[in-house]
Coordinates of C-alpha atoms (C1' of nucleotides) in Angstrom, one line a residue:
Chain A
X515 CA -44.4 69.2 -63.6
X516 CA -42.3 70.6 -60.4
X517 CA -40.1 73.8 -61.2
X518 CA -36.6 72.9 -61.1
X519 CA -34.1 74.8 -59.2
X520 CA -32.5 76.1 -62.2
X521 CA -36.0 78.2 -62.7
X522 CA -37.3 78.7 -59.4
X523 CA -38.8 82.0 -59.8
X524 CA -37.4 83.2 -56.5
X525 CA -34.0 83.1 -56.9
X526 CA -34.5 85.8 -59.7
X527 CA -35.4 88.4 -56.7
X528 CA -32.7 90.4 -55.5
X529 CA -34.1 89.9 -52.0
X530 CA -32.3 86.4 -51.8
X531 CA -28.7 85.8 -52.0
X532 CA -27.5 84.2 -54.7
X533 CA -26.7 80.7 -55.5
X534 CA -23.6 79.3 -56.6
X535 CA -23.1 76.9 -59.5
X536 CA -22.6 74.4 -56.7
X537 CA -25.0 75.2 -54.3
X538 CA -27.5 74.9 -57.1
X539 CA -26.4 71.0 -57.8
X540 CA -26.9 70.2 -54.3
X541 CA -30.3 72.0 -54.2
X542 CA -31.3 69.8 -56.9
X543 CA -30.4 66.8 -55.0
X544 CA -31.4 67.7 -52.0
X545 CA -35.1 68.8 -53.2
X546 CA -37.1 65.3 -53.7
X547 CA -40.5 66.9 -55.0
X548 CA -43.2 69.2 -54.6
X549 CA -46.4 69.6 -52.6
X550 CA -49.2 71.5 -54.0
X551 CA -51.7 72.3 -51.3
X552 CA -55.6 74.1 -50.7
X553 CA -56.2 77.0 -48.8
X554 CA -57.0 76.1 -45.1
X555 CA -54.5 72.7 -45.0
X556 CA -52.3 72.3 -42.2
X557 CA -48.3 71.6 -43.1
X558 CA -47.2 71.2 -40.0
X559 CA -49.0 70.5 -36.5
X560 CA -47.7 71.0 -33.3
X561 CA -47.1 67.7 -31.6
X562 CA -46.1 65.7 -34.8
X563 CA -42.5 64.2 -34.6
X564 CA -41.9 63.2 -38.3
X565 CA -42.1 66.4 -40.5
X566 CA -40.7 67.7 -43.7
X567 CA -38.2 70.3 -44.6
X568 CA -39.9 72.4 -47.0
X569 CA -39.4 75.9 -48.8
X570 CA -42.7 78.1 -49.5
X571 CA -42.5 78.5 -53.0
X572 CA -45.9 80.2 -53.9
X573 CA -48.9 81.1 -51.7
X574 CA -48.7 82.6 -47.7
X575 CA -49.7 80.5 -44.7
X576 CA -49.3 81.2 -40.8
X577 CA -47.6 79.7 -37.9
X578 CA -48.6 79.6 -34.8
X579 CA -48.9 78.1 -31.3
X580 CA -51.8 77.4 -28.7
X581 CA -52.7 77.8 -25.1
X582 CA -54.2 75.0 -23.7
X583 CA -57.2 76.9 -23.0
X584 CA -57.4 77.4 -26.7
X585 CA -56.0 81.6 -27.0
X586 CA -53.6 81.2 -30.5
X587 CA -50.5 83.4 -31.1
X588 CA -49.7 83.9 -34.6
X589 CA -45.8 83.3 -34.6
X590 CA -45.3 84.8 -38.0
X591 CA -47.0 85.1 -41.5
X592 CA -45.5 82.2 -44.1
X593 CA -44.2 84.1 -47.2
X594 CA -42.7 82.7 -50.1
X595 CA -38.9 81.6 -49.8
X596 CA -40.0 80.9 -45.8
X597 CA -38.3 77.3 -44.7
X598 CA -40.3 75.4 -42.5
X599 CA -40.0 72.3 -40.6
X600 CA -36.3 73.3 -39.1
X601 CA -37.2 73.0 -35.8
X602 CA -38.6 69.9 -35.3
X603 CA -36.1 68.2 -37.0
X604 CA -33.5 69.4 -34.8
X605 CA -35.7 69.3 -31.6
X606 CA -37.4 65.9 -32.3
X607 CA -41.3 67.7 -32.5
X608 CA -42.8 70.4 -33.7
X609 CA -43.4 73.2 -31.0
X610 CA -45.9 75.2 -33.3
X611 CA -48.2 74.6 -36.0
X612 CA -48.2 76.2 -40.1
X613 CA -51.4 76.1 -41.8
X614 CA -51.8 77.1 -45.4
X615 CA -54.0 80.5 -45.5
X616 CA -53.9 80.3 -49.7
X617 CA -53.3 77.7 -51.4
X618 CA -49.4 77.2 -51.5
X619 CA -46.7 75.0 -53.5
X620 CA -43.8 73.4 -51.5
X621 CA -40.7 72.3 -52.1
X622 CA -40.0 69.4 -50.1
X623 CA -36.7 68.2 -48.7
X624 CA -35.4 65.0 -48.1
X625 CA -35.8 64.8 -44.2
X626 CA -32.4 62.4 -44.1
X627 CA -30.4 64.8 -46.2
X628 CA -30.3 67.6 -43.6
X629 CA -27.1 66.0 -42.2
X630 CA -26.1 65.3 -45.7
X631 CA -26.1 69.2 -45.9
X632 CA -24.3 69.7 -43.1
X633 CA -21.8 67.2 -44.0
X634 CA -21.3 67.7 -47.2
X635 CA -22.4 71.0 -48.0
X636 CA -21.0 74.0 -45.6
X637 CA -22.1 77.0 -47.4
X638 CA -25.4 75.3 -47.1
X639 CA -25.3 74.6 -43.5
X640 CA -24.2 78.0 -42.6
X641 CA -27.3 79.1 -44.8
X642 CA -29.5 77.2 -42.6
X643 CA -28.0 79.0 -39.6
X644 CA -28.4 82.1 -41.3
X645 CA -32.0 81.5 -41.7
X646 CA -32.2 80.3 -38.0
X647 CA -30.5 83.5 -37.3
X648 CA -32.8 85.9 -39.2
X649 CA -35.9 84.4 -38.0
X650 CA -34.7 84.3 -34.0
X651 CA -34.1 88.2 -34.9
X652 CA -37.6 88.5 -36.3
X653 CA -39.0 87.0 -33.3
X654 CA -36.8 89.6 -31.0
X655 CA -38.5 92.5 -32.6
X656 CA -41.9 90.8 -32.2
X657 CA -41.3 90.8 -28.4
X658 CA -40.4 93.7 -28.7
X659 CA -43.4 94.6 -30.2
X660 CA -45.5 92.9 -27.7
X661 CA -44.0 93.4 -25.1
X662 CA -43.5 97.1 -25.9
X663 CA -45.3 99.1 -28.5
X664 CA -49.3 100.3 -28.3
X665 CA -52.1 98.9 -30.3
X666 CA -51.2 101.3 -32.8
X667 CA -48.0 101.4 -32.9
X668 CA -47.8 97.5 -33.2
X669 CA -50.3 97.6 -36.3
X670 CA -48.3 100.1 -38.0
X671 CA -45.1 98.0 -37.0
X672 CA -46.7 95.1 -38.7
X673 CA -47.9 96.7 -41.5
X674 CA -44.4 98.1 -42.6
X675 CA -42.9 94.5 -41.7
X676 CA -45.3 93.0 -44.3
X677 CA -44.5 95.6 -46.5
X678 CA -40.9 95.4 -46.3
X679 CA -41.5 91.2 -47.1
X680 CA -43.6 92.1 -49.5
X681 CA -41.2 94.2 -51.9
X682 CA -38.5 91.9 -51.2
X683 CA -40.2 88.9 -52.8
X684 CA -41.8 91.5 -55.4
X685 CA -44.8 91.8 -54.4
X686 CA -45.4 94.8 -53.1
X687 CA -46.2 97.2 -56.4
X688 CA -47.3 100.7 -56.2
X689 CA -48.0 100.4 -52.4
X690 CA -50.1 97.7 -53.3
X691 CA -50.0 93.7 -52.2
X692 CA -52.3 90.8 -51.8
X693 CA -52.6 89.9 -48.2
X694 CA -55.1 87.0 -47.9
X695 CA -54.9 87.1 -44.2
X696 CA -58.7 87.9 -41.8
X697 CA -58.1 90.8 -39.1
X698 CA -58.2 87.9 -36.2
X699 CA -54.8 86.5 -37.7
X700 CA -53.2 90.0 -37.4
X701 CA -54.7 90.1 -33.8
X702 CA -52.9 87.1 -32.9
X703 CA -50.4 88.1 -34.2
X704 CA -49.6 91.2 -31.8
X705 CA -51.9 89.8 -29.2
X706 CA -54.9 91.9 -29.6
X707 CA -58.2 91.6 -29.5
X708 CA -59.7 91.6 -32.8
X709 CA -62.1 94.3 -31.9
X710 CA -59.4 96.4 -30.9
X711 CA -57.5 95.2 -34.1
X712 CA -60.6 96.5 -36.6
X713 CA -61.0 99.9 -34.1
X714 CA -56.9 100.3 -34.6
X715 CA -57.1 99.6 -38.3
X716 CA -59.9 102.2 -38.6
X717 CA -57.8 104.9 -36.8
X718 CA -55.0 104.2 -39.8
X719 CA -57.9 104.5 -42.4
X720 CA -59.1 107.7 -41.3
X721 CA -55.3 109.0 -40.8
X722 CA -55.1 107.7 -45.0
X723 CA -51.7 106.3 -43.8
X724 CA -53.4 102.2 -44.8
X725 CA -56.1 100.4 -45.9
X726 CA -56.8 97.0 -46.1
X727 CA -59.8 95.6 -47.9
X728 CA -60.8 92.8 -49.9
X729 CA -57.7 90.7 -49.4
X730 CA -55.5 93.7 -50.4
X731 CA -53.2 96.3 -48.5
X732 CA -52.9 99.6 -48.8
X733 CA -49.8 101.7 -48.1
X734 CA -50.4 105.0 -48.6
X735 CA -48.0 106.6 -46.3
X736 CA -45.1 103.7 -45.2
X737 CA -42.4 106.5 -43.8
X738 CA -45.4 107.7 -41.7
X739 CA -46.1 104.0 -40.2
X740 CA -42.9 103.8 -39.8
X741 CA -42.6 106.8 -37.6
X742 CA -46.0 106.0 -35.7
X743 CA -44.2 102.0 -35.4
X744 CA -40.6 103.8 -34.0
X745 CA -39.2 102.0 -36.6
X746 CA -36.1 102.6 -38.9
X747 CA -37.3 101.5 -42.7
X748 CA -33.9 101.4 -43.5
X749 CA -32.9 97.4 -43.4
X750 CA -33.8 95.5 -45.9
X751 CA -31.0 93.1 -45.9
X752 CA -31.1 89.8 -48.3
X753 CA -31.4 86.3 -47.4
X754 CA -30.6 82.7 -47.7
X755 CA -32.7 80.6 -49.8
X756 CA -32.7 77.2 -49.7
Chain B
X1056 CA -5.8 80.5 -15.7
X1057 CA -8.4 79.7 -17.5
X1058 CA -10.3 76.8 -17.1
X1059 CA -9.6 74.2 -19.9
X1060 CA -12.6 72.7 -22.5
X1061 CA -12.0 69.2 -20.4
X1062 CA -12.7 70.3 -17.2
X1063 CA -15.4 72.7 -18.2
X1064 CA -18.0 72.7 -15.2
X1065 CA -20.5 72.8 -17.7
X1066 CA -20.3 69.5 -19.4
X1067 CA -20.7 67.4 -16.2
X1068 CA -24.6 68.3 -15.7
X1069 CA -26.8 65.6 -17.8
X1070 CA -28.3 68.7 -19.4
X1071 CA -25.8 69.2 -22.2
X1072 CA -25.5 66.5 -24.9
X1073 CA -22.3 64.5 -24.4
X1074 CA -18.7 65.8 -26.2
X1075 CA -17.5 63.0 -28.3
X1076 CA -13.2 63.2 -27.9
X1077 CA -12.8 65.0 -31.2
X1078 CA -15.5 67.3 -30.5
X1079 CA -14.0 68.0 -27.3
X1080 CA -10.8 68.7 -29.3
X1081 CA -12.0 70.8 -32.2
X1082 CA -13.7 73.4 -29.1
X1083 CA -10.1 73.6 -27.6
X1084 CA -8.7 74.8 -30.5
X1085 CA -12.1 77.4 -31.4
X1086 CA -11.9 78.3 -27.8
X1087 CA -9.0 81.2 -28.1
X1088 CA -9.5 82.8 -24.3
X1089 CA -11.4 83.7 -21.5
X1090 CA -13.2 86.7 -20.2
X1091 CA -13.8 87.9 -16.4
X1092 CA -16.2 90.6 -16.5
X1093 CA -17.7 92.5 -13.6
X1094 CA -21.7 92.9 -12.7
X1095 CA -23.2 95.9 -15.0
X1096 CA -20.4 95.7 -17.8
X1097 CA -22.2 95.5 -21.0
X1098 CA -21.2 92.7 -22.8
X1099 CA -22.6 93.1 -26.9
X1100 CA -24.1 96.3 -27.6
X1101 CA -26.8 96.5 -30.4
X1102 CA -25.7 98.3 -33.4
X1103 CA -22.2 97.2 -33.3
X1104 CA -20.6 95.1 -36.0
X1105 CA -17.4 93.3 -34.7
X1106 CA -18.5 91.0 -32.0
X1107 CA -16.8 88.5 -30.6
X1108 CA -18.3 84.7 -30.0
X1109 CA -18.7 83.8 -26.0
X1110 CA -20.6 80.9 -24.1
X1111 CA -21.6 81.8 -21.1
X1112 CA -19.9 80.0 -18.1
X1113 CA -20.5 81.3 -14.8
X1114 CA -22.5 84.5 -13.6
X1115 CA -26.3 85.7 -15.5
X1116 CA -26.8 88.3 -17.5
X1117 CA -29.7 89.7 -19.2
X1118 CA -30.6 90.3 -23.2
X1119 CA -32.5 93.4 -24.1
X1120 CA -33.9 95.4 -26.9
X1121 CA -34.7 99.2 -26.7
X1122 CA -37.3 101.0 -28.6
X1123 CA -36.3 104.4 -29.8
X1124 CA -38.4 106.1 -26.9
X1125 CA -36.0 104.4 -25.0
X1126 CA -38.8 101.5 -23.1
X1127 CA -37.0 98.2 -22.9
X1128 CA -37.8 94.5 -23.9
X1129 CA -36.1 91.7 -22.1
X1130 CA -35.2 89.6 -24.9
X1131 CA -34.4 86.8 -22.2
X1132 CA -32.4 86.1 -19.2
X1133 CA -28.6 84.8 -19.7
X1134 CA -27.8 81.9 -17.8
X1135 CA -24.3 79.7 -18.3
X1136 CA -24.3 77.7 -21.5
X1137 CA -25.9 80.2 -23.2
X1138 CA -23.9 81.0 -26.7
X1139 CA -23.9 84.9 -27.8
X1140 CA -22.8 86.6 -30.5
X1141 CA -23.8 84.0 -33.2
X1142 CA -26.5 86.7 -34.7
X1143 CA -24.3 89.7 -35.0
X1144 CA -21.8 87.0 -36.3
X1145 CA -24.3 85.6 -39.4
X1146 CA -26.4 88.6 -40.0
X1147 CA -23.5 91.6 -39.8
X1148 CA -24.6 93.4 -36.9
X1149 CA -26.0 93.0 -33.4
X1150 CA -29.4 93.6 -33.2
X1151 CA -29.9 93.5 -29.7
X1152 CA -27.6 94.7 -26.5
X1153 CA -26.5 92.0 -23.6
X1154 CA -25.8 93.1 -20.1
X1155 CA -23.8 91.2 -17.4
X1156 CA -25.7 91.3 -14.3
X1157 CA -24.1 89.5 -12.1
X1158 CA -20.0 89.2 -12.3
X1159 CA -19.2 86.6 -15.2
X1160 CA -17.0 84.6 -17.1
X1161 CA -17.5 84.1 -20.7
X1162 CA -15.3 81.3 -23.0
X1163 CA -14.2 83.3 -25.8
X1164 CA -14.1 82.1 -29.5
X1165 CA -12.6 83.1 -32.5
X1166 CA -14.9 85.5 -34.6
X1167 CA -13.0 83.9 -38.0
X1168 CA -13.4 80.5 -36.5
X1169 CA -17.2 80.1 -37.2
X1170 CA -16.6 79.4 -41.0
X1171 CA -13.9 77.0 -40.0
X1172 CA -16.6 75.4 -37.8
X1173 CA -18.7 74.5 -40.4
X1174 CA -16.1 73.3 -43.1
X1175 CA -14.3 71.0 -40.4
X1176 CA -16.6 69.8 -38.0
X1177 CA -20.0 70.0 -39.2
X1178 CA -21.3 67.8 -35.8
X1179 CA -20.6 70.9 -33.8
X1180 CA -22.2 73.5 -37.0
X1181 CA -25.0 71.5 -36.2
X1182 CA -25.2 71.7 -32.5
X1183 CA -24.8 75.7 -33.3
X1184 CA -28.1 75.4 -35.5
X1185 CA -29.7 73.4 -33.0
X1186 CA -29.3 76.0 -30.2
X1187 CA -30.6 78.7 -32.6
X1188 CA -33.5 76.3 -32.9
X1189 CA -34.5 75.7 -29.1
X1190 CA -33.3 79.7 -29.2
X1191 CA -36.0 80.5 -31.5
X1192 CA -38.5 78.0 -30.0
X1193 CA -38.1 79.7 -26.9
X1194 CA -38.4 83.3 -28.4
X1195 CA -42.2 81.7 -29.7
X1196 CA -43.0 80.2 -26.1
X1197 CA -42.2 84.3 -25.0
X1198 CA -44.3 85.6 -27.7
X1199 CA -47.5 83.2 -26.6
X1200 CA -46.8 84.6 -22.8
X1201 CA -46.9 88.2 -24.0
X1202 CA -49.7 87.9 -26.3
X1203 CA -51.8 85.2 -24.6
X1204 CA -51.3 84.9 -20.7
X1205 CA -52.5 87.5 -18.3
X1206 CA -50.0 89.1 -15.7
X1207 CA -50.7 86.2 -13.5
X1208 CA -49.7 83.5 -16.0
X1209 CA -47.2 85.4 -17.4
X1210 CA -45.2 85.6 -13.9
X1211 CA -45.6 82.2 -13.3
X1212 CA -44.6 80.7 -16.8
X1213 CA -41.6 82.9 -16.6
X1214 CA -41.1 81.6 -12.7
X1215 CA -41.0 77.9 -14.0
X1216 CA -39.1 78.6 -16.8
X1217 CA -36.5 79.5 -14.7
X1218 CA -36.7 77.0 -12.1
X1219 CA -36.4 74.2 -15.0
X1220 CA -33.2 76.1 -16.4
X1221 CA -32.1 76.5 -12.9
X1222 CA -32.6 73.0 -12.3
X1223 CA -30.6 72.2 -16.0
X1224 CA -27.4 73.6 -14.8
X1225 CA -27.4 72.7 -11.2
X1226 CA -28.2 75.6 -9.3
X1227 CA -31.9 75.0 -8.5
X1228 CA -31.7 73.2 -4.8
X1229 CA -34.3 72.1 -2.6
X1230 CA -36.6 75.0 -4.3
X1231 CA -34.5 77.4 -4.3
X1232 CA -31.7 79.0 -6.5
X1233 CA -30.0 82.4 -6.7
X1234 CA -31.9 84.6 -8.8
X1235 CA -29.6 88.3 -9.0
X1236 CA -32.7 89.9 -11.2
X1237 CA -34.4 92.9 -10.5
X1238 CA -38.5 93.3 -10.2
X1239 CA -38.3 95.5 -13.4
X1240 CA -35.8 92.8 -15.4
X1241 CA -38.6 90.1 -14.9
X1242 CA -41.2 93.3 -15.6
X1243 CA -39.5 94.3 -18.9
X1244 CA -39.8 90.6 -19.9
X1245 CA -43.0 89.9 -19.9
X1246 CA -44.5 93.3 -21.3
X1247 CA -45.5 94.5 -17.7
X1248 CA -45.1 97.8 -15.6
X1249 CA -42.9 97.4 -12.3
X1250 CA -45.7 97.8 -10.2
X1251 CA -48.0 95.5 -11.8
X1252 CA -45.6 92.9 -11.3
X1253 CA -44.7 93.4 -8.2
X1254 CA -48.3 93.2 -7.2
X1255 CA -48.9 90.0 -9.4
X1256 CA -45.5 88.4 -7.1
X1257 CA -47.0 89.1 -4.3
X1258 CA -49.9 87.3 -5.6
X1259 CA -48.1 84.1 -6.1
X1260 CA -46.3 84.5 -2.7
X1261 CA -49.5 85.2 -0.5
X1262 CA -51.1 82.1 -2.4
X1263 CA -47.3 80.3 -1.2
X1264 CA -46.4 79.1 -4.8
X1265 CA -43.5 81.1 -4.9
X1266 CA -41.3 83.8 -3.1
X1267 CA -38.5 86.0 -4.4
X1268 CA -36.6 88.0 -1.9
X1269 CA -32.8 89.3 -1.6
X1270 CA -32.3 87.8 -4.9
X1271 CA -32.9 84.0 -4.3
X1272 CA -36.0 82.1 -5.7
X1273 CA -38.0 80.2 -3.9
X1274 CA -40.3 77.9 -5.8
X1275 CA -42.8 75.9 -2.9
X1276 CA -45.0 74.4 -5.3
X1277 CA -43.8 74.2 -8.7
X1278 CA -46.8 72.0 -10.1
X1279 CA -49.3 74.8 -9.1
X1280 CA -47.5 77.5 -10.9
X1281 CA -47.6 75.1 -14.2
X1282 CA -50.7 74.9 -13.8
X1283 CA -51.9 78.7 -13.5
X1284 CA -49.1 79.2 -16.4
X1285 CA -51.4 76.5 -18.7
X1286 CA -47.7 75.2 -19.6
X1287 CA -46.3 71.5 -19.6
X1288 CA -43.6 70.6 -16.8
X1289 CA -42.5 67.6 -18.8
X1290 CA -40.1 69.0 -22.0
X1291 CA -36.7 68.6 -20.0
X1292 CA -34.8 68.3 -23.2
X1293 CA -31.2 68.5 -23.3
X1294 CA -28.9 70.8 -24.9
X1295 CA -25.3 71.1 -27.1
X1296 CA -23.2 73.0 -25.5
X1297 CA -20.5 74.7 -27.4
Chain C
dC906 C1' -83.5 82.1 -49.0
dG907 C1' -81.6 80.7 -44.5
dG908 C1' -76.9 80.0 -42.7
dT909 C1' -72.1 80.9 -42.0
dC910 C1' -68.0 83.8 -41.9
dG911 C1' -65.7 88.0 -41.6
dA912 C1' -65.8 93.1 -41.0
dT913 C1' -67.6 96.9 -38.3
dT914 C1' -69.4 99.6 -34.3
dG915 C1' -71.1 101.1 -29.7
dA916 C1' -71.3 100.4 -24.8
dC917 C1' -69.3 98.9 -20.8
dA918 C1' -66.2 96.2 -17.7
dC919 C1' -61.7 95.5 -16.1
dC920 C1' -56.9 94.6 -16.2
dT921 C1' -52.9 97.2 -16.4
dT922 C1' -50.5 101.5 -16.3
dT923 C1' -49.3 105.8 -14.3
dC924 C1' -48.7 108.8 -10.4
dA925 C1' -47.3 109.3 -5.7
dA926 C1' -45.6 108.2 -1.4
dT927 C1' -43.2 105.3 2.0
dA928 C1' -39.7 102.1 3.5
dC929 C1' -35.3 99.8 3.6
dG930 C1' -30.3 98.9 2.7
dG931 C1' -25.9 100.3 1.0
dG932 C1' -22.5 103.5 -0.2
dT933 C1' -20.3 108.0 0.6
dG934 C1' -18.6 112.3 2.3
dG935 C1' -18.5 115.4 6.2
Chain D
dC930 C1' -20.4 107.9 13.3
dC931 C1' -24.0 109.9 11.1
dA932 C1' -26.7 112.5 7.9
dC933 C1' -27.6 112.1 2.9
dC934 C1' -28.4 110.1 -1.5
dC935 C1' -29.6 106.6 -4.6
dG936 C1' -31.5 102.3 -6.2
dT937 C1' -35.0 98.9 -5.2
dA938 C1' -39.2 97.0 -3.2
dT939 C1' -43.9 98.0 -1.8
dT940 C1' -48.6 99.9 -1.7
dG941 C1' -52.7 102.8 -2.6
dA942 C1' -55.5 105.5 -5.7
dA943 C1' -56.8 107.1 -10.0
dA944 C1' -56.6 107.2 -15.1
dG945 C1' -56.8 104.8 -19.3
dG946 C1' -55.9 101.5 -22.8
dT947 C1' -57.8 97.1 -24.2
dG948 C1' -61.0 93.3 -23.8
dT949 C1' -65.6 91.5 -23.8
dC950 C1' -70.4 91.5 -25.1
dA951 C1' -73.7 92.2 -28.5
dA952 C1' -75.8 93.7 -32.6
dT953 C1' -75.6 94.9 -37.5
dC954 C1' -74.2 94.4 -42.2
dG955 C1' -72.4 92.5 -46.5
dA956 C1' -70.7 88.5 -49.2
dC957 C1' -70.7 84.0 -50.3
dC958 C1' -72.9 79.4 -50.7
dG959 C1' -75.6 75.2 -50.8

DNA sequence: CGGTCGATTGACACCTTTCAATACGGGTGG
DNA sequence: CCACCCGTATTGAAAGGTGTCAATCGACCG
């Protein structure tokens, strides 16, 4: 019933690095089952002290933190290959929450094996590093983002960014991709208001640069988002899957 | 000359998780030198692809991004224990600058040593995750200040974060610690203009939370800035130190 | 067919930025 | 020793980007 390592459908995209005939043994080990999920179930919730290591294998979900007045900031959109739960194992709780937007399957970890991995398995480890590495840089360039760019040029900086993600895990076709996600979850995502969010969408409608309707984006014009997001299109480096 | 891994200043304050003997070993070997740098020198420049590995020991420094119109994000502030490099080291290249801004002295590692890390001592590869973790947790807490709070909470979220890493490596006293920043570092942190937050300190100070003058900080009521910052005073944790 | 949810728009308020000017301290060359 | 310059802090006024309020509309659903 699960999908075995050996035919996980990711590992056949480019995007990821590849496995080694060893790595893949100790996948298989260290993977104890799968989790099949609805849309709208949370994975994760901030506060919780006992999670799961898990891989998004299928479907997209969101992370995100509150204010205790109740604002949310989106942390990042969950893709397919995303690991999840890294945190609070290492920090003792979870510091954000991860909430299923479509329905998604997980591969779930053994929460002991961690330091199995680490003990036994280096290339592994380093992997999980790696991924620690890539997301801390993501969150950089959100900050950056923030911190930084306009309304517009933050929309057309996420845009590309979901593009890019979207073509690595082959998505992303004929600059077309399902993106089940409402305009309030992009707003919190670059700390908009969701007005503003529609109003700046609208603007990149009218420009025919992307659209975004029915669940679906629209990239007509990435190199000009690019250049309205001061952006470089130019890394799409690979990943660690684990 | 340089000050040994056993009498590092560092690893007295309850803030760092205990060295076990062979740890304290295996950093004495990893630990190849030390580096005196002066107030200004840059320290990791984004873009380059050779970096070196350095904890911070003594001095603060600041990490930044720049946008390609040249505006500048304050990725966060660089206070001793801090470990750079470990990004440019996993993902090939640095993707963001750091800047001494005070004088400082950095322990230096060996760049090759990282893989030897993890294959012979995978306690400390794990303490190296972990501080990508709190890294990355932090990076999210930043991105709900920039996206959620207002100038007002902003300031004072960043304020108390400092004080509480002030406190974590000794330096906060009676209320007050040194604090070499300028207005625009804590400005291009937190997404503001110069003036804006300049007018937002004077806020805090006229209301006697907090006062910032000839680079000291001086936190009078700590509790009350929490408070307007809608953020928990209690999460103390500790951390590795490598 | 009423009710809910998400997308869309217009009008208006306001928080934040930008522009400009002053003040203060430190370094430097005459 | 003293102008002079430069970086930083401070403040006021005005401009503007973004948020808030409110209403409409279409789609879906029990």
């Amino acid at each position: 019933m699960t999908t075995p390592c050996d035919q996980c459908p990711l590992r056949k995209r480019d995007a990821f690095v590849p496995f080694s005939d060893s790595e893949l043994d100790f996948m298989k080990k260290f993977k104890v089952g799968e989790l099949k999920i609805d849309a709208g179930t949370p994975i994760l919730m901030e506060g919780s002290n006992a999670p799961q290591l898990y891989t998004a294998l299928r479907g997209m979900g969101i992370r995100y933190k509150t204010l205790m007045s109740g604002e949310r900031q989106v942390i990042n959109l969950v893709f397919p290959g995303d690991f999840l739960g890294l945190q609070a194992r290492v920090m003792g709780q979870m510091c954000h929450s991860v909430e299923a937007t479509t329905a998604m399957t997980l591969c779930v970890f053994d929460r002991s094996g961690l330091w199995a991995l680490f003990k036994d398995s280096p290339e592994r480890a380093f992997d999980v590093t790696w991924l620690s590495a890539i997301e801390e840089h993501f969150l950089g360039e959100s900050l950056l983002t923030l911190g930084q760019r306009s309304a517009i040029e933050g929309v057309a900086w996420a845009l590309v960014k979901i593009a890019q993600r979207g073509r690595a895990i082959g998505i992303f076709d004929n600059g077309r991709m399902p993106f089940p996600f409402r305009q309030q979850d992009l707003a919190d995502s670059l700390g908009l208001s969701l007005v503003h969010t529609n109003k700046t969408l609208r603007k990149l409608r009218d420009r025919q640069l992307a659209t975004w309707t029915d669940k679906e984006l629209h990239i007509s014009d990435l190199d000009a988002l690019a250049a309205i997001a001061q952006l470089d299109v130019a890394d799409q480096s690979t990943r660690p899957l684990l």
